[in-house]
Amino acid sequence: MMTGAQYRASLDDGRSIFFEGERVKDLPGHPILGPAVDVVARCYDRFHSTAPDAESPLMSVARSAAELKARLPLLHEADLVAHVTYQSIMTLTTAANRVGDARYAERVHAYVAGIQARDLRVTECITDAKGDRSLPPGKQADPDAYTRVVERRPDGVVVRGAKLHISGACLGHELMVIPTKSMKPGEEPYAIACAVPVSAPGVKIVNTSYAPRHADTRDFPISARNSCPEGFVILDDVFVPAERVFLDGEVQHAGVFAHALGLWERLGGLSFLAEEADQLVGFAQLIAEANGLAGVGHIREKISEMIIHATLVRAALEAAISNCGFGADGAAYPDELYTNAGKYQGAANYNQMVRHLHDIAGGSVLTAPAIADLENSEVGALVRKYMAGASGVDGAYRMRLFHAIRDLTADAYGGWKFVTNIQAGGGLYAQRIVTRKHYDLDGAKKKALRAAGLLDEKP
Ligand SMILES: Cc1cc2nc3c(=O)[nH]c(=O)nc-3n(C[C@H](O)[C@H](O)[C@H](O)COP(=O)(O)OP(=O)(O)OC[C@H]3O[C@@H](n4cnc5c(N)ncnc54)[C@H](O)[C@@H]3O)c2cc1C
């Protein structure tokens, strides 16, 4: 297994990384991207073992509901890149099972075993540039709007396209490239799934980041520990050797990869939404107590509503895991219906949770002075005095709560969360489609007919 120091050194592999118009030569030393490298490195150290054949507990394939469940708290301790690595491993394993082509399955299993043994990080590259959304890949003005094979060689393929919004792409070692959707006959070049090293010639990653840009990160207690850049990944005629190709032209299987990723990405999203919902309840209760309003009727009602939401999101997560299914190789995967419905419900109501929190907390969410102001000899004591809340609640403590709430819900990181909760895992629309597909609609119709006394009647 790698240590944090070895991970940092591994990033010096000639990769082409860009940030705000500049080529990044020293990723760990970069003022905005560097702290995100630190987060990943700390996770390597946190799970490191010196045992000779040790394997990261984050990367193994779960084989029971209990194992699936036991993985969640570990993933919450882990950084986002470790999390998407786990999801990538599970996506490839699930898809290989479902495609059922022995040649591809063998390549996937060999690739996954190599990643686990070398303790590498893999990011999920599914979302294409997509050009005009109303047109299929082959009808786009620019045929590269969807990632495609542009050349076949005896020993592999050459791939061209771009994968957008890829979380942590510049921080990983490998890119799992898979089709963004189902493909039809005639779209064979677009039915490509493969693994590409970040350092492969032709890979260029342009980054964005919501990391705090302030020298004093005490006012950003959450985003300073959680920043992870998003990568605009350009595949500019990248050669992929045959052993790294997991689908090539079989249009009937292209959707399998997207669906498998959707399942694991949404399970991850659902488990984060369950954690975050509890956090939001906790912040609402803490700030209500600090404001001296925890006993007031309308505040208690809002917090009760938040508790009900948090409990139902967690219930969906529990149901997704306890109703898990199994692939031919014994790998456990979460239930589609509960995963998609739960992720949808958690994401669609996230803004309502934040609305309640902001309503309860008050305007200091945005206007609390900086923590550094407490240290100013002229105003520090006065800021502390006037920021004090309920009897016994120190002004500095209350300020720190406000900064955490602002950072989590009302600043750059909070904005990132708002959009991510809606879009990550394919957007709310995708979750509605999959939920409907797996819901027993005929069973529901039968129940309605029985209730109406129409069960044996002809329509
Ligand atoms: C912070 C963040 C992190 C992300 N991380 C990753 C990642 O790691 N890997 C990855 O691959 N992706 C990632 N995504 C991408 C995410 O999955 C997409 O944003 C999402 O699938 C929507 O795609 P889009 O952004 O291209 O929007 P669009 O596809 O343009 O969708 C915009 C709206 O149009 C609708 N729409 C689009 N096409 C059609 C159509 N043909 N017919 C009807 N309606 C349509 C959609 O339902 C949606 O409502 C991330 C996104 C964000 C915001």
Short mmCIF file of C-alpha atoms and ligand atoms in Angstrom, two decimals:
data_model
loop_
_atom_site.label_atom_id
_atom_site.label_comp_id
_atom_site.label_asym_id
_atom_site.label_seq_id
_atom_site.Cartn_x
_atom_site.Cartn_y
_atom_site.Cartn_z
CA MET A 1 0.00 0.00 0.00
CA MET A 2 1.10 3.58 -0.60
CA THR A 3 1.87 6.13 2.07
CA GLY A 4 0.83 9.76 1.73
CA ALA A 5 4.42 10.69 0.81
CA GLN A 6 4.57 8.01 -1.87
CA TYR A 7 1.24 9.24 -3.23
CA ARG A 8 2.55 12.80 -3.50
CA ALA A 9 5.67 11.55 -5.32
CA SER A 10 3.50 9.45 -7.68
CA LEU A 11 1.86 12.64 -9.01
CA ASP A 12 5.17 13.75 -10.51
CA ASP A 13 4.60 11.67 -13.66
CA GLY A 14 4.50 14.33 -16.38
CA ARG A 15 0.73 14.75 -16.28
CA SER A 16 -0.78 17.75 -18.13
CA ILE A 17 -2.74 19.71 -15.53
CA PHE A 18 -4.12 23.23 -16.03
CA PHE A 19 -5.64 25.75 -13.65
CA GLU A 20 -6.97 29.20 -14.53
CA GLY A 21 -4.93 29.54 -17.68
CA GLU A 22 -1.65 28.14 -16.36
CA ARG A 23 0.00 24.73 -16.72
CA VAL A 24 0.51 23.29 -13.22
CA LYS A 25 4.04 21.93 -12.85
CA ASP A 26 3.99 21.17 -9.11
CA LEU A 27 0.59 19.80 -8.15
CA PRO A 28 1.27 19.17 -4.42
CA GLY A 29 2.83 22.65 -4.13
CA HIS A 30 0.00 24.49 -5.91
CA PRO A 31 -1.75 27.05 -3.67
CA ILE A 32 -5.32 25.96 -4.58
CA LEU A 33 -4.91 22.36 -5.78
CA GLY A 34 -2.17 21.47 -3.27
CA PRO A 35 -4.48 21.37 -0.22
CA ALA A 36 -6.67 18.85 -2.10
CA VAL A 37 -3.55 16.69 -2.65
CA ASP A 38 -2.97 16.91 1.14
CA VAL A 39 -6.50 15.58 1.79
CA VAL A 40 -5.87 12.54 -0.44
CA ALA A 41 -2.41 11.98 1.06
CA ARG A 42 -3.82 12.05 4.60
CA CYS A 43 -6.34 9.37 3.62
CA TYR A 44 -3.50 7.18 2.27
CA ASP A 45 -1.73 7.52 5.64
CA ARG A 46 -4.97 6.93 7.58
CA PHE A 47 -5.53 3.50 5.96
CA HIS A 48 -1.89 2.53 5.40
CA SER A 49 -0.68 -0.88 6.52
CA THR A 50 2.87 -2.23 6.37
CA ALA A 51 1.73 -5.87 6.04
CA PRO A 52 3.30 -7.32 2.85
CA ASP A 53 0.06 -8.15 0.95
CA ALA A 54 -2.10 -5.52 2.61
CA GLU A 55 -4.95 -4.11 0.53
CA SER A 56 -6.88 -0.94 1.28
CA PRO A 57 -10.12 -1.76 3.12
CA LEU A 58 -11.72 0.92 0.93
CA MET A 59 -11.13 -0.95 -2.31
CA SER A 60 -12.36 -4.51 -1.80
CA VAL A 61 -15.57 -5.85 -3.33
CA ALA A 62 -18.36 -6.35 -0.76
CA ARG A 63 -20.00 -9.79 -0.78
CA SER A 64 -22.90 -9.31 1.64
CA ALA A 65 -25.28 -6.63 2.91
CA ALA A 66 -23.26 -6.51 6.13
CA GLU A 67 -20.04 -5.84 4.18
CA LEU A 68 -21.74 -3.19 2.05
CA LYS A 69 -22.97 -1.47 5.19
CA ALA A 70 -19.64 -1.73 7.02
CA ARG A 71 -17.94 0.05 4.10
CA LEU A 72 -20.01 3.24 4.45
CA PRO A 73 -18.46 4.71 7.62
CA LEU A 74 -14.99 3.99 6.16
CA LEU A 75 -15.89 5.85 2.98
CA HIS A 76 -17.15 8.80 4.99
CA GLU A 77 -13.75 8.97 6.67
CA ALA A 78 -12.05 8.72 3.28
CA ASP A 79 -11.45 11.52 0.77
CA LEU A 80 -13.58 11.92 -2.36
CA VAL A 81 -10.94 10.43 -4.67
CA ALA A 82 -10.77 7.24 -2.59
CA HIS A 83 -14.56 7.17 -2.67
CA VAL A 84 -14.79 7.46 -6.46
CA THR A 85 -12.06 4.82 -6.77
CA TYR A 86 -14.27 2.41 -4.82
CA GLN A 87 -17.24 3.36 -7.03
CA SER A 88 -15.12 2.84 -10.17
CA ILE A 89 -14.02 -0.62 -9.02
CA MET A 90 -17.63 -1.53 -8.25
CA THR A 91 -18.87 -0.08 -11.56
CA LEU A 92 -16.40 -2.12 -13.60
CA THR A 93 -17.08 -5.28 -11.57
CA THR A 94 -20.87 -4.87 -11.83
CA ALA A 95 -20.72 -4.04 -15.55
CA ALA A 96 -18.39 -6.96 -16.34
CA ASN A 97 -20.89 -9.29 -14.66
CA ARG A 98 -23.80 -7.84 -16.59
CA VAL A 99 -22.10 -7.72 -20.01
CA GLY A 100 -21.21 -11.40 -19.65
CA ASP A 101 -18.37 -11.38 -22.23
CA ALA A 102 -15.58 -13.58 -20.85
CA ARG A 103 -12.81 -11.67 -22.69
CA TYR A 104 -13.84 -8.27 -21.28
CA ALA A 105 -14.59 -9.75 -17.83
CA GLU A 106 -11.06 -11.17 -17.68
CA ARG A 107 -9.55 -7.77 -18.58
CA VAL A 108 -11.72 -5.98 -15.98
CA HIS A 109 -10.78 -8.43 -13.23
CA ALA A 110 -7.06 -8.18 -14.09
CA TYR A 111 -7.26 -4.37 -14.18
CA VAL A 112 -9.15 -4.13 -10.86
CA ALA A 113 -6.70 -6.55 -9.19
CA GLY A 114 -3.80 -4.36 -10.41
CA ILE A 115 -5.41 -1.20 -9.03
CA GLN A 116 -6.05 -2.86 -5.66
CA ALA A 117 -2.53 -4.29 -5.48
CA ARG A 118 -0.86 -0.97 -6.39
CA ASP A 119 -3.29 1.06 -4.23
CA LEU A 120 -4.00 3.48 -7.10
CA ARG A 121 -6.78 6.05 -7.37
CA VAL A 122 -9.27 5.95 -10.24
CA THR A 123 -11.76 8.67 -11.20
CA GLU A 124 -15.06 8.26 -13.01
CA CYS A 125 -15.14 9.69 -16.54
CA ILE A 126 -18.63 9.26 -17.92
CA THR A 127 -20.16 12.68 -18.72
CA ASP A 128 -19.35 13.70 -22.30
CA ALA A 129 -19.34 17.24 -23.70
CA LYS A 130 -22.58 16.24 -25.52
CA GLY A 131 -22.90 19.29 -27.79
CA ASP A 132 -26.55 19.70 -28.85
CA ARG A 133 -28.41 17.65 -26.23
CA SER A 134 -31.32 16.97 -28.60
CA LEU A 135 -29.07 15.10 -31.05
CA PRO A 136 -27.49 11.63 -30.77
CA PRO A 137 -23.68 11.26 -30.96
CA GLY A 138 -23.54 10.48 -34.69
CA LYS A 139 -25.67 13.51 -35.66
CA GLN A 140 -23.62 16.14 -33.80
CA ALA A 141 -22.00 18.93 -35.82
CA ASP A 142 -18.75 17.95 -34.12
CA PRO A 143 -18.41 14.14 -34.06
CA ASP A 144 -16.12 14.44 -31.00
CA ALA A 145 -18.93 15.80 -28.79
CA TYR A 146 -19.17 12.24 -27.45
CA THR A 147 -15.96 10.31 -26.74
CA ARG A 148 -15.19 7.92 -29.57
CA VAL A 149 -12.63 5.59 -31.14
CA VAL A 150 -10.93 7.39 -34.03
CA GLU A 151 -8.38 4.75 -34.98
CA ARG A 152 -7.93 1.03 -34.55
CA ARG A 153 -4.49 -0.50 -34.29
CA PRO A 154 -3.54 -4.18 -33.92
CA ASP A 155 -2.62 -3.60 -30.27
CA GLY A 156 -5.34 -1.17 -29.18
CA VAL A 157 -7.46 1.88 -30.04
CA VAL A 158 -7.03 5.64 -30.25
CA VAL A 159 -9.69 7.60 -28.34
CA ARG A 160 -10.80 11.22 -28.81
CA GLY A 161 -13.29 13.32 -26.85
CA ALA A 162 -13.76 15.08 -23.54
CA LYS A 163 -15.23 14.05 -20.20
CA LEU A 164 -16.53 16.99 -18.19
CA HIS A 165 -16.97 17.73 -14.45
CA ILE A 166 -14.75 14.80 -13.41
CA SER A 167 -14.34 14.93 -9.63
CA GLY A 168 -10.73 14.67 -8.54
CA ALA A 169 -9.47 13.74 -12.03
CA CYS A 170 -6.10 15.49 -11.61
CA LEU A 171 -5.58 13.83 -8.20
CA GLY A 172 -6.00 10.25 -9.38
CA HIS A 173 -3.71 7.90 -11.28
CA GLU A 174 -6.25 6.42 -13.68
CA LEU A 175 -9.33 7.55 -15.61
CA MET A 176 -12.17 5.05 -15.95
CA VAL A 177 -13.66 6.09 -19.31
CA ILE A 178 -17.14 4.72 -20.03
CA PRO A 179 -20.03 5.64 -22.38
CA THR A 180 -22.32 8.32 -20.98
CA LYS A 181 -25.47 6.57 -22.19
CA SER A 182 -26.90 3.68 -24.20
CA MET A 183 -25.81 3.56 -27.83
CA LYS A 184 -27.65 2.37 -30.95
CA PRO A 185 -26.47 0.44 -34.05
CA GLY A 186 -24.42 2.91 -36.12
CA GLU A 187 -22.89 4.41 -32.96
CA GLU A 188 -20.22 1.71 -32.55
CA PRO A 189 -17.23 4.12 -32.22
CA TYR A 190 -19.00 5.70 -29.21
CA ALA A 191 -19.46 2.38 -27.39
CA ILE A 192 -16.02 2.56 -25.78
CA ALA A 193 -15.11 1.72 -22.19
CA CYS A 194 -11.47 1.70 -21.15
CA ALA A 195 -8.92 2.72 -18.53
CA VAL A 196 -6.45 5.52 -19.26
CA PRO A 197 -3.52 6.61 -17.07
CA VAL A 198 -3.73 10.31 -16.18
CA SER A 199 -0.17 10.65 -17.46
CA ALA A 200 -0.92 9.08 -20.88
CA PRO A 201 0.14 11.24 -23.85
CA GLY A 202 -2.88 13.25 -25.09
CA VAL A 203 -4.63 13.53 -21.69
CA LYS A 204 -5.08 17.14 -20.59
CA ILE A 205 -7.03 18.11 -17.46
CA VAL A 206 -8.33 21.66 -16.98
CA ASN A 207 -9.43 22.19 -13.37
CA THR A 208 -11.91 24.23 -11.41
CA SER A 209 -12.01 24.40 -7.62
CA TYR A 210 -14.26 25.75 -4.88
CA ALA A 211 -11.44 25.58 -2.33
CA PRO A 212 -11.21 28.65 -0.08
CA ARG A 213 -8.76 31.25 -1.37
CA HIS A 214 -8.35 33.02 1.95
CA ALA A 215 -5.10 32.89 3.86
CA ASP A 216 -6.94 32.27 7.13
CA THR A 217 -8.99 29.11 6.68
CA ARG A 218 -10.49 29.28 10.18
CA ASP A 219 -13.53 30.95 8.58
CA PHE A 220 -13.81 27.95 6.21
CA PRO A 221 -13.71 25.02 8.64
CA ILE A 222 -15.47 22.59 6.29
CA SER A 223 -14.29 23.46 2.78
CA ALA A 224 -10.66 23.76 3.94
CA ARG A 225 -10.77 20.03 4.75
CA ASN A 226 -12.93 18.88 1.84
CA SER A 227 -11.85 20.65 -1.31
CA CYS A 228 -11.62 18.48 -4.39
CA PRO A 229 -11.11 19.97 -7.86
CA GLU A 230 -13.34 19.09 -10.81
CA GLY A 231 -11.53 18.14 -14.03
CA PHE A 232 -12.40 18.99 -17.62
CA VAL A 233 -10.68 15.94 -19.08
CA ILE A 234 -9.60 16.18 -22.70
CA LEU A 235 -8.68 12.95 -24.49
CA ASP A 236 -6.75 14.29 -27.44
CA ASP A 237 -6.10 11.14 -29.48
CA VAL A 238 -5.05 8.91 -26.62
CA PHE A 239 -3.75 5.42 -27.40
CA VAL A 240 -5.30 2.71 -25.21
CA PRO A 241 -3.71 -0.76 -25.30
CA ALA A 242 -6.12 -3.68 -25.86
CA GLU A 243 -5.79 -5.06 -22.32
CA ARG A 244 -7.23 -1.78 -21.00
CA VAL A 245 -10.27 -1.83 -23.31
CA PHE A 246 -13.45 -3.15 -21.61
CA LEU A 247 -15.97 -2.47 -24.40
CA ASP A 248 -15.32 -1.62 -28.01
CA GLY A 249 -18.22 -1.26 -30.39
CA GLU A 250 -20.80 -3.56 -28.77
CA VAL A 251 -23.55 -0.91 -28.70
CA GLN A 252 -26.00 -3.25 -26.96
CA HIS A 253 -23.81 -3.12 -23.81
CA ALA A 254 -22.90 0.60 -23.76
CA GLY A 255 -25.72 1.45 -21.36
CA VAL A 256 -24.66 -1.27 -18.92
CA PHE A 257 -21.64 0.78 -17.82
CA ALA A 258 -23.67 3.98 -17.39
CA HIS A 259 -26.32 2.14 -15.37
CA ALA A 260 -23.72 0.41 -13.19
CA LEU A 261 -21.98 3.72 -12.48
CA GLY A 262 -25.33 5.37 -11.81
CA LEU A 263 -26.11 2.75 -9.18
CA TRP A 264 -22.82 3.07 -7.29
CA GLU A 265 -22.61 6.84 -7.69
CA ARG A 266 -26.16 7.19 -6.32
CA LEU A 267 -25.49 4.83 -3.42
CA GLY A 268 -22.49 7.07 -2.56
CA GLY A 269 -24.68 10.16 -3.00
CA LEU A 270 -27.44 8.68 -0.85
CA SER A 271 -25.03 7.76 1.94
CA PHE A 272 -23.55 11.31 1.89
CA LEU A 273 -27.04 12.84 1.84
CA ALA A 274 -27.96 10.76 4.90
CA GLU A 275 -24.84 11.98 6.74
CA GLU A 276 -25.37 15.56 5.61
CA ALA A 277 -29.02 15.54 6.62
CA ASP A 278 -27.97 14.58 10.17
CA GLN A 279 -25.31 17.32 10.07
CA LEU A 280 -27.89 19.92 9.01
CA VAL A 281 -30.22 18.83 11.82
CA GLY A 282 -27.27 19.10 14.21
CA PHE A 283 -26.38 22.62 13.04
CA ALA A 284 -30.03 23.72 13.28
CA GLN A 285 -30.31 22.46 16.85
CA LEU A 286 -26.90 23.87 17.91
CA ILE A 287 -27.56 27.34 16.52
CA ALA A 288 -31.11 27.37 17.95
CA GLU A 289 -29.61 26.54 21.36
CA ALA A 290 -26.87 29.16 20.95
CA ASN A 291 -29.52 31.76 19.99
CA GLY A 292 -31.64 30.83 23.01
CA LEU A 293 -34.53 29.69 20.81
CA ALA A 294 -34.41 25.90 21.01
CA GLY A 295 -37.69 25.78 22.94
CA VAL A 296 -39.70 28.06 20.63
CA GLY A 297 -42.57 26.35 18.78
CA HIS A 298 -41.87 27.28 15.15
CA ILE A 299 -38.16 26.46 15.53
CA ARG A 300 -38.93 23.07 17.06
CA GLU A 301 -41.38 22.32 14.22
CA LYS A 302 -38.82 23.13 11.56
CA ILE A 303 -36.23 20.96 13.26
CA SER A 304 -38.79 18.13 13.59
CA GLU A 305 -39.40 18.35 9.83
CA MET A 306 -35.66 18.21 9.25
CA ILE A 307 -35.41 15.16 11.52
CA ILE A 308 -38.17 13.38 9.58
CA HIS A 309 -36.34 14.06 6.29
CA ALA A 310 -33.01 12.86 7.72
CA THR A 311 -34.65 9.71 9.07
CA LEU A 312 -36.37 8.84 5.79
CA VAL A 313 -33.19 9.36 3.75
CA ARG A 314 -31.35 7.05 6.14
CA ALA A 315 -34.21 4.54 5.94
CA ALA A 316 -33.86 4.48 2.13
CA LEU A 317 -30.12 3.86 2.52
CA GLU A 318 -30.77 0.99 4.94
CA ALA A 319 -33.38 -0.48 2.56
CA ALA A 320 -31.01 -0.14 -0.44
CA ILE A 321 -28.38 -2.15 1.38
CA SER A 322 -30.49 -4.75 3.16
CA ASN A 323 -32.30 -5.56 -0.13
CA CYS A 324 -29.01 -5.90 -2.05
CA GLY A 325 -28.65 -8.29 -4.98
CA PHE A 326 -25.65 -10.41 -6.01
CA GLY A 327 -23.70 -10.74 -9.27
CA ALA A 328 -22.58 -14.06 -10.72
CA ASP A 329 -19.21 -13.67 -8.94
CA GLY A 330 -20.91 -13.08 -5.55
CA ALA A 331 -20.36 -9.31 -5.51
CA ALA A 332 -23.15 -7.52 -3.62
CA TYR A 333 -24.82 -4.50 -5.22
CA PRO A 334 -27.45 -2.20 -3.67
CA ASP A 335 -31.11 -2.33 -4.60
CA GLU A 336 -31.85 -0.05 -7.59
CA LEU A 337 -35.31 1.10 -6.47
CA TYR A 338 -34.40 2.21 -2.96
CA THR A 339 -31.05 3.66 -4.05
CA ASN A 340 -32.56 5.83 -6.79
CA ALA A 341 -35.71 6.85 -4.91
CA GLY A 342 -33.67 7.66 -1.78
CA LYS A 343 -31.02 9.64 -3.67
CA TYR A 344 -33.77 11.57 -5.47
CA GLN A 345 -35.64 12.35 -2.25
CA GLY A 346 -32.47 13.40 -0.41
CA ALA A 347 -31.28 15.64 -3.26
CA ALA A 348 -34.64 17.13 -4.21
CA ASN A 349 -35.33 18.21 -0.62
CA TYR A 350 -31.81 19.34 0.27
CA ASN A 351 -32.66 23.00 -0.42
CA GLN A 352 -35.66 22.74 1.96
CA MET A 353 -33.30 21.51 4.71
CA VAL A 354 -30.93 24.42 4.07
CA ARG A 355 -33.85 26.86 3.95
CA HIS A 356 -34.94 25.75 7.43
CA LEU A 357 -31.37 26.03 8.73
CA HIS A 358 -30.93 29.56 7.35
CA ASP A 359 -34.35 30.56 8.68
CA ILE A 360 -33.48 29.27 12.15
CA ALA A 361 -29.90 30.59 12.25
CA GLY A 362 -30.30 34.29 11.38
CA GLY A 363 -28.30 36.79 9.32
CA SER A 364 -24.96 36.18 11.04
CA VAL A 365 -24.66 33.15 8.76
CA LEU A 366 -23.40 35.72 6.27
CA THR A 367 -22.24 38.64 8.40
CA ALA A 368 -20.40 37.18 11.42
CA PRO A 369 -16.98 38.90 11.62
CA ALA A 370 -13.90 36.83 10.81
CA ILE A 371 -12.30 34.74 13.55
CA ALA A 372 -9.19 36.96 13.14
CA ASP A 373 -11.29 39.97 14.26
CA LEU A 374 -11.50 38.36 17.69
CA GLU A 375 -7.73 38.81 17.93
CA ASN A 376 -7.75 42.54 17.19
CA SER A 377 -6.87 44.53 20.29
CA GLU A 378 -9.36 47.30 19.51
CA VAL A 379 -12.48 45.35 18.51
CA GLY A 380 -11.83 41.70 19.49
CA ALA A 381 -13.40 41.84 22.95
CA LEU A 382 -16.36 43.85 21.65
CA VAL A 383 -17.00 41.43 18.78
CA ARG A 384 -16.97 38.55 21.27
CA LYS A 385 -19.29 40.42 23.66
CA TYR A 386 -21.90 41.26 21.01
CA MET A 387 -21.74 37.87 19.28
CA ALA A 388 -22.61 36.12 22.57
CA GLY A 389 -26.01 34.38 22.48
CA ALA A 390 -28.02 32.52 25.09
CA SER A 391 -26.74 32.73 28.62
CA GLY A 392 -23.43 30.93 28.91
CA VAL A 393 -22.86 30.76 25.11
CA ASP A 394 -19.55 32.38 24.25
CA GLY A 395 -19.46 34.81 21.28
CA ALA A 396 -16.48 33.03 19.73
CA TYR A 397 -18.24 29.64 19.85
CA ARG A 398 -21.37 31.10 18.23
CA MET A 399 -19.24 32.76 15.52
CA ARG A 400 -17.58 29.46 14.73
CA LEU A 401 -21.00 27.85 14.31
CA PHE A 402 -22.03 30.62 11.91
CA HIS A 403 -18.84 30.24 9.88
CA ALA A 404 -19.35 26.49 9.61
CA ILE A 405 -22.97 26.99 8.48
CA ARG A 406 -21.97 29.65 5.92
CA ASP A 407 -19.11 27.53 4.62
CA LEU A 408 -21.31 24.43 4.33
CA THR A 409 -24.42 26.03 2.84
CA ALA A 410 -24.00 29.64 1.71
CA ASP A 411 -20.56 30.14 0.19
CA ALA A 412 -18.53 28.67 -2.68
CA TYR A 413 -18.53 25.18 -1.14
CA GLY A 414 -22.22 25.50 -0.23
CA GLY A 415 -23.01 26.45 -3.84
CA TRP A 416 -21.00 23.48 -5.04
CA LYS A 417 -23.06 21.25 -2.75
CA PHE A 418 -26.36 22.64 -4.00
CA VAL A 419 -25.53 21.86 -7.64
CA THR A 420 -23.66 18.64 -6.93
CA ASN A 421 -26.54 17.14 -4.98
CA ILE A 422 -28.83 17.78 -7.95
CA GLN A 423 -26.46 16.80 -10.81
CA ALA A 424 -24.02 14.19 -9.50
CA GLY A 425 -25.01 10.66 -10.43
CA GLY A 426 -26.84 11.84 -13.54
CA GLY A 427 -29.28 14.47 -12.32
CA LEU A 428 -32.76 14.17 -10.82
CA TYR A 429 -34.26 13.20 -14.18
CA ALA A 430 -32.09 10.07 -14.37
CA GLN A 431 -33.16 9.03 -10.85
CA ARG A 432 -36.82 9.46 -11.76
CA ILE A 433 -36.39 7.23 -14.83
CA VAL A 434 -34.60 4.44 -12.94
CA THR A 435 -37.00 4.59 -9.99
CA ARG A 436 -39.98 4.26 -12.31
CA LYS A 437 -38.33 1.37 -14.16
CA HIS A 438 -37.86 -0.65 -10.97
CA TYR A 439 -41.10 0.27 -9.22
CA ASP A 440 -43.92 -2.33 -9.33
CA LEU A 441 -46.39 -0.17 -11.26
CA ASP A 442 -48.60 -3.16 -12.17
CA GLY A 443 -48.75 -4.10 -8.49
CA ALA A 444 -49.82 -0.54 -7.66
CA LYS A 445 -52.52 -0.60 -10.34
CA LYS A 446 -53.82 -3.90 -8.95
CA LYS A 447 -54.05 -2.39 -5.47
CA ALA A 448 -56.02 0.55 -6.83
CA LEU A 449 -58.36 -1.74 -8.81
CA ARG A 450 -58.94 -3.89 -5.72
CA ALA A 451 -59.71 -0.79 -3.64
CA ALA A 452 -62.20 0.36 -6.28
CA GLY A 453 -63.80 -3.08 -6.54
CA LEU A 454 -62.70 -3.23 -10.19
CA LEU A 455 -60.15 -6.03 -10.00
CA ASP A 456 -62.16 -8.43 -12.15
CA GLU A 457 -63.69 -5.81 -14.46
CA LYS A 458 -62.58 -5.12 -18.03
CA PRO A 459 -61.38 -1.51 -18.63
C1 LIG B 1 -19.75 19.03 -8.97
C2 LIG B 1 -20.04 17.96 -9.97
C3 LIG B 1 -19.30 16.79 -9.97
C4 LIG B 1 -19.50 15.83 -10.94
N1 LIG B 1 -18.70 14.71 -10.97
C5 LIG B 1 -18.75 13.90 -12.05
C6 LIG B 1 -17.79 12.85 -12.19
O1 LIG B 1 -16.93 12.62 -11.33
N2 LIG B 1 -17.82 12.10 -13.32
C7 LIG B 1 -18.74 12.31 -14.30
O2 LIG B 1 -18.69 11.62 -15.30
N3 LIG B 1 -19.67 13.30 -14.19
C8 LIG B 1 -19.69 14.09 -13.09
N4 LIG B 1 -20.61 15.09 -12.97
C9 LIG B 1 -21.52 15.33 -14.10
C10 LIG B 1 -22.98 15.06 -13.82
O3 LIG B 1 -23.24 13.68 -13.84
C11 LIG B 1 -23.72 15.84 -14.91
O4 LIG B 1 -23.61 17.21 -14.58
C12 LIG B 1 -25.14 15.40 -15.10
O5 LIG B 1 -25.19 14.09 -15.60
C13 LIG B 1 -25.87 16.34 -16.07
O6 LIG B 1 -25.16 16.45 -17.28
P1 LIG B 1 -24.80 17.90 -17.85
O7 LIG B 1 -24.13 18.68 -16.77
O8 LIG B 1 -24.09 17.74 -19.13
O9 LIG B 1 -26.19 18.59 -18.06
P2 LIG B 1 -27.19 18.37 -19.27
O10 LIG B 1 -27.09 16.98 -19.78
O11 LIG B 1 -27.04 19.47 -20.25
O12 LIG B 1 -28.58 18.46 -18.51
C14 LIG B 1 -29.21 19.70 -18.19
C15 LIG B 1 -30.71 19.43 -18.11
O13 LIG B 1 -31.19 19.06 -19.41
C16 LIG B 1 -31.86 17.78 -19.35
N5 LIG B 1 -31.53 17.06 -20.58
C17 LIG B 1 -30.30 16.83 -21.11
N6 LIG B 1 -30.40 16.15 -22.27
C18 LIG B 1 -31.71 15.96 -22.49
C19 LIG B 1 -32.46 15.33 -23.53
N7 LIG B 1 -31.87 14.76 -24.58
N8 LIG B 1 -33.79 15.28 -23.41
C20 LIG B 1 -34.42 15.83 -22.35
N9 LIG B 1 -33.76 16.46 -21.34
C21 LIG B 1 -32.43 16.53 -21.41
C22 LIG B 1 -31.29 17.12 -18.10
O14 LIG B 1 -32.20 16.15 -17.57
C23 LIG B 1 -31.10 18.29 -17.17
O15 LIG B 1 -32.33 18.60 -16.55
C24 LIG B 1 -20.49 16.03 -11.94
C25 LIG B 1 -21.29 17.18 -11.90
C26 LIG B 1 -21.08 18.14 -10.94
C27 LIG B 1 -21.94 19.37 -10.94
#
